[in-house]
mmCIF file with all atom_site columns, C-alpha atoms in Angstrom:
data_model
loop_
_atom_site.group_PDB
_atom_site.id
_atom_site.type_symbol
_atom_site.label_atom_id
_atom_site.label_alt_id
_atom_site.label_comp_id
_atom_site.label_asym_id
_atom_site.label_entity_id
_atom_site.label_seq_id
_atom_site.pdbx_PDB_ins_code
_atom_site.Cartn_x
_atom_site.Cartn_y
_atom_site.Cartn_z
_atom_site.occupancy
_atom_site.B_iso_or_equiv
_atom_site.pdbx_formal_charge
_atom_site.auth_seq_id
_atom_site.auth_comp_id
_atom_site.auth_asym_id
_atom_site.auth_atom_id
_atom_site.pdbx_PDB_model_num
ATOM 1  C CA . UNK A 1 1  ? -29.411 27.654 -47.718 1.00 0.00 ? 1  UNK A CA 1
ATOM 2  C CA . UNK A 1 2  ? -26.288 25.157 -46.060 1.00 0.00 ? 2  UNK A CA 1
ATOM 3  C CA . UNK A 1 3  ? -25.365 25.657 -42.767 1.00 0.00 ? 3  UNK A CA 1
ATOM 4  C CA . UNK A 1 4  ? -21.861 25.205 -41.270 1.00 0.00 ? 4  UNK A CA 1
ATOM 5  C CA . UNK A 1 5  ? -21.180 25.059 -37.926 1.00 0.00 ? 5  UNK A CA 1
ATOM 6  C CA . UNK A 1 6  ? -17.223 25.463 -37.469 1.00 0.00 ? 6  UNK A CA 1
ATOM 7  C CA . UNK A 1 7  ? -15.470 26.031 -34.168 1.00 0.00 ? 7  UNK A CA 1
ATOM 8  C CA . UNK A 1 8  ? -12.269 28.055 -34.746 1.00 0.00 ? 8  UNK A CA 1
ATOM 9  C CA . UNK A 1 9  ? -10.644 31.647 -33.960 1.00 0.00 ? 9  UNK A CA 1
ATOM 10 C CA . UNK A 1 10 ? -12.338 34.920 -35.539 1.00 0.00 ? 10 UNK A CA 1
ATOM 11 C CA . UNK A 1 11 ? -9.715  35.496 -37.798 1.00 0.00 ? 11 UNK A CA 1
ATOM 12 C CA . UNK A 1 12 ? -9.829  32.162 -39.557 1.00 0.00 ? 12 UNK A CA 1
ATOM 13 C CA . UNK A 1 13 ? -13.573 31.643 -39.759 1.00 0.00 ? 13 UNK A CA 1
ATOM 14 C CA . UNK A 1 14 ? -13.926 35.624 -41.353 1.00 0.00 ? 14 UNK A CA 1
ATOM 15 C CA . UNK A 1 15 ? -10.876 34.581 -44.082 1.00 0.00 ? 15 UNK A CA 1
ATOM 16 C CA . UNK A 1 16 ? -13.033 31.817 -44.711 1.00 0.00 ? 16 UNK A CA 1
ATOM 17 C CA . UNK A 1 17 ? -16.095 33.717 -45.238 1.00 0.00 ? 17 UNK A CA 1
ATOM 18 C CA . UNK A 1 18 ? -14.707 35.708 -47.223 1.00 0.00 ? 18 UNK A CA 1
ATOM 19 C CA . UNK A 1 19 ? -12.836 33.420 -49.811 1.00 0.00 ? 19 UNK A CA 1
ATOM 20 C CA . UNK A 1 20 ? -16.672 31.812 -49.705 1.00 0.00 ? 20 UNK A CA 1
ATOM 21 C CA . UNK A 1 21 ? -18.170 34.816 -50.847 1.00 0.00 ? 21 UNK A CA 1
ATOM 22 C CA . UNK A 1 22 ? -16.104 35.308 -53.937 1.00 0.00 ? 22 UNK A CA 1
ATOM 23 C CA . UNK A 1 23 ? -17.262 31.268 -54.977 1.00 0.00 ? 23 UNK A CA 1
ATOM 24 C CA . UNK A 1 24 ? -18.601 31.191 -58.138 1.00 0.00 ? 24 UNK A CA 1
ATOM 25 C CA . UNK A 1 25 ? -22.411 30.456 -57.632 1.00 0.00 ? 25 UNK A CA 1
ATOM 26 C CA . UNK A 1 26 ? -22.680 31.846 -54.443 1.00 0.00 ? 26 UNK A CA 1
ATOM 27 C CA . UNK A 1 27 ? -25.453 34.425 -53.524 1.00 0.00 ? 27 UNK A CA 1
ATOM 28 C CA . UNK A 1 28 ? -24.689 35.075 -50.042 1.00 0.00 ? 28 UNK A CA 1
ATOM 29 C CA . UNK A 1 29 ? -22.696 33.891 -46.847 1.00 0.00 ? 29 UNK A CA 1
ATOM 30 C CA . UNK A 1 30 ? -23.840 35.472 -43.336 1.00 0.00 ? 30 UNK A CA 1
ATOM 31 C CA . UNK A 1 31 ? -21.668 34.580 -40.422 1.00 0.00 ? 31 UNK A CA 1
ATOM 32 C CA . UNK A 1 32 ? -23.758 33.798 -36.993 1.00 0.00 ? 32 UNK A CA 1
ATOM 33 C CA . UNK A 1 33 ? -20.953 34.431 -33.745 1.00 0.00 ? 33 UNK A CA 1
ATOM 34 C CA . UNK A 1 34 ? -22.264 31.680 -31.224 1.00 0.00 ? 34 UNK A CA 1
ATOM 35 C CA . UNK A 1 35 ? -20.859 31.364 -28.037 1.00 0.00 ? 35 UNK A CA 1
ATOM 36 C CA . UNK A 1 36 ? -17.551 31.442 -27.074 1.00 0.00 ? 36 UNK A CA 1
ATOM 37 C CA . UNK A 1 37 ? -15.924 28.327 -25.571 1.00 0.00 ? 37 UNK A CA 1
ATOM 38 C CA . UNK A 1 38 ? -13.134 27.443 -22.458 1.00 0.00 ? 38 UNK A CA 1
ATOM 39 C CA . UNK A 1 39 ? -9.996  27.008 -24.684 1.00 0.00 ? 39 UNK A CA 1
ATOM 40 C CA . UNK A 1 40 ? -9.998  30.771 -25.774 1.00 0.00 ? 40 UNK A CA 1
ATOM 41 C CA . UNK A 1 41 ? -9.778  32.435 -28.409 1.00 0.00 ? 41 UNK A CA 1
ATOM 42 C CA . UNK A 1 42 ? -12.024 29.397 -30.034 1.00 0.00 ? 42 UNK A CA 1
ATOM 43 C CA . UNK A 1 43 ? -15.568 30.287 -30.620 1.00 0.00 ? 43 UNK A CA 1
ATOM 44 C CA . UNK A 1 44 ? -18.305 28.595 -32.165 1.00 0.00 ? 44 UNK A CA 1
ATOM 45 C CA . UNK A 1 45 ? -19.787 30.239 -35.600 1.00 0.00 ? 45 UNK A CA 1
ATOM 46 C CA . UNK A 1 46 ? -22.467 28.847 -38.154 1.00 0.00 ? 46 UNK A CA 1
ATOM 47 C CA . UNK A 1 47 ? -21.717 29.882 -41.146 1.00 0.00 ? 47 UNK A CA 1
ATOM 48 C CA . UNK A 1 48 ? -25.014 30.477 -43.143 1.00 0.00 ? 48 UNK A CA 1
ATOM 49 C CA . UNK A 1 49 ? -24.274 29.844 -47.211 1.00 0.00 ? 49 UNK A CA 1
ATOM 50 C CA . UNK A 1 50 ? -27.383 30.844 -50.019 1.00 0.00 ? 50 UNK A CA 1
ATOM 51 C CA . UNK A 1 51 ? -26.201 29.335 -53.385 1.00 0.00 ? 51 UNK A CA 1
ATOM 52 C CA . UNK A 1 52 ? -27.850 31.096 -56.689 1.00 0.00 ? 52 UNK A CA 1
ATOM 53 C CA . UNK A 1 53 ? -29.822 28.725 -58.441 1.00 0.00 ? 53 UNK A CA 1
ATOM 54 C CA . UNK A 1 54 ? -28.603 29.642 -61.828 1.00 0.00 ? 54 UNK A CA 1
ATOM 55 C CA . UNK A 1 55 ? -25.397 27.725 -61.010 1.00 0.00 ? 55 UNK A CA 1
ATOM 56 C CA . UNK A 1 56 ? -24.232 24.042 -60.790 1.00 0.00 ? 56 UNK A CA 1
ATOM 57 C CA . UNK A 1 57 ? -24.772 23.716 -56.754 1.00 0.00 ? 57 UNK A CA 1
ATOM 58 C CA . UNK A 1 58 ? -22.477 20.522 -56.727 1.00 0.00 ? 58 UNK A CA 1
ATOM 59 C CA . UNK A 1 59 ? -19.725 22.637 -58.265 1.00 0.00 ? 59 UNK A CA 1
ATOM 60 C CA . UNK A 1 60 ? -20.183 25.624 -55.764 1.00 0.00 ? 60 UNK A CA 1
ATOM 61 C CA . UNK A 1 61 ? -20.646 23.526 -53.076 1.00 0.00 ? 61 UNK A CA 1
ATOM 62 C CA . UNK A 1 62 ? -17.133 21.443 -53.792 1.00 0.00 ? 62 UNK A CA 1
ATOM 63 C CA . UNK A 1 63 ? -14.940 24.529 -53.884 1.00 0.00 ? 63 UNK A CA 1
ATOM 64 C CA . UNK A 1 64 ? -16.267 25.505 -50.454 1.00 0.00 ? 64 UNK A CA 1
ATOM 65 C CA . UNK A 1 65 ? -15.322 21.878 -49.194 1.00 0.00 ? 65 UNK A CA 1
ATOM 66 C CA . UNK A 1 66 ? -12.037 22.902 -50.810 1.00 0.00 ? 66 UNK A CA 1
ATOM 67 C CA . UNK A 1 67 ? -11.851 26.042 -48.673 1.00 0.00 ? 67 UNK A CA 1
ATOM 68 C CA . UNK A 1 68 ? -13.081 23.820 -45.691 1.00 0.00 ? 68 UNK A CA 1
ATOM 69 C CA . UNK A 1 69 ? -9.597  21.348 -46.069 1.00 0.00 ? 69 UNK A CA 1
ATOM 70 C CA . UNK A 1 70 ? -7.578  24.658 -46.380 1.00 0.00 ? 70 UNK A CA 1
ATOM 71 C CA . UNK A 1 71 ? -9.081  26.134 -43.334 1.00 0.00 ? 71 UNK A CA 1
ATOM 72 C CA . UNK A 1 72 ? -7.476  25.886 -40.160 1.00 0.00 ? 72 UNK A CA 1
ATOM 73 C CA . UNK A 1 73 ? -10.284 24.964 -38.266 1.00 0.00 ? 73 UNK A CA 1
ATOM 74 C CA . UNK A 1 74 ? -10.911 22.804 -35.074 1.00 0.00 ? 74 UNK A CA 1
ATOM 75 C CA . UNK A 1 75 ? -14.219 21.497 -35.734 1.00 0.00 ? 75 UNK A CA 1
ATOM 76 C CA . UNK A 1 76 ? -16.628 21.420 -39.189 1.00 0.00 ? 76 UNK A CA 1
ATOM 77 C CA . UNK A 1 77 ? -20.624 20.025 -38.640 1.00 0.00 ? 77 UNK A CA 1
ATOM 78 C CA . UNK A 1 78 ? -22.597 20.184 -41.218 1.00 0.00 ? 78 UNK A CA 1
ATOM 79 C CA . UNK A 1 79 ? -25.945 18.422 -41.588 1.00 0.00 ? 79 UNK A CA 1
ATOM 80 C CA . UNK A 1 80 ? -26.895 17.922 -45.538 1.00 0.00 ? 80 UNK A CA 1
ATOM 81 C CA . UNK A 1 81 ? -26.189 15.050 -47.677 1.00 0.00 ? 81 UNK A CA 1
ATOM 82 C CA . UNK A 1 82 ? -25.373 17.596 -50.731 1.00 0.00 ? 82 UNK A CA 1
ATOM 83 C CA . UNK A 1 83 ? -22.585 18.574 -48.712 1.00 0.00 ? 83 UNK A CA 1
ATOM 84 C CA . UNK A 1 84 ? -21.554 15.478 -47.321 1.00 0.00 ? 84 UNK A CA 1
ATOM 85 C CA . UNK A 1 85 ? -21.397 14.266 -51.155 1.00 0.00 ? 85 UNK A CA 1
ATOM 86 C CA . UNK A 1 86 ? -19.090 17.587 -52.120 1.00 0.00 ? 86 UNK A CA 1
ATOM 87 C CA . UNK A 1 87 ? -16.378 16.846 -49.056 1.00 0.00 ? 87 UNK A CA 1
ATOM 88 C CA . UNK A 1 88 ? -16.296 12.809 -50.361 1.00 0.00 ? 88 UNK A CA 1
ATOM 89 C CA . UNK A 1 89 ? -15.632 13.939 -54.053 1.00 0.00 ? 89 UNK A CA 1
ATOM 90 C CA . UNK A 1 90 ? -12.979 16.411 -52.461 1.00 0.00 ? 90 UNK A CA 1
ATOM 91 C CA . UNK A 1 91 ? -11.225 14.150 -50.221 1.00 0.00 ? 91 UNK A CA 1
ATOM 92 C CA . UNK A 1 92 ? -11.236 11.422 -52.886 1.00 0.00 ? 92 UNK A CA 1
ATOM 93 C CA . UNK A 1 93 ? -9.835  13.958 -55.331 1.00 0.00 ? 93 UNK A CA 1
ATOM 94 C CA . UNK A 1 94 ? -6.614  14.380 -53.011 1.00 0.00 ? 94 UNK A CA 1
ATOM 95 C CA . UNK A 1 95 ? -6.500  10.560 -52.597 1.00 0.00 ? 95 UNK A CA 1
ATOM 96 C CA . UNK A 1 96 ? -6.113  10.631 -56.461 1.00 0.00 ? 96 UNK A CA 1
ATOM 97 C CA . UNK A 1 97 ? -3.525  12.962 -56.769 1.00 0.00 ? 97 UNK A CA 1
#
């Protein structure tokens, strides 16, 4: 299980959820509402992601740092060093282009 902590508006953070959920390889995303902050209507979420283990994880785990870049989000945390190796290969692969 990866855990996201993102600070943006509702509506953004569910799109996001939901794109996630249709990923290929991924078994289930649960959305955790945290506490709201001063600069309304930003809220804090963690975004809870269960990959299947039949799939390539690295693969699953780059198109959701895909989503992340597309996302119009204040703040991204995330605490994993497969993750933090899927958001390098990303933002080297717009470098490239």
């Amino acid at each position: 299980m990866y855990t996201l902590k993102i600070v943006s508006d509702r509506e953004a953070l569910y799109q996001f959820a939901s794109y996630v959920r249709v990923v290929q390889g991924v078994g289930d995303v649960y959305v955790e509402v945290g506490e709201p902050l001063y600069e309304h209507p930003l809220m804090k979420f963690y975004v809870h992601i269960k990959l299947e283990e039949t799939y390539e994880q690295q693969k699953a785990l780059q198109e959701i740092a895909r989503l992340v870049e597309l996302g119009r989000f204040t703040y991204v945390h995330y605490r994993n060093d497969e993750i933090e190796e899927a958001f390098e290969a990303v933002k080297y692969e717009s470098f490239k282009k």
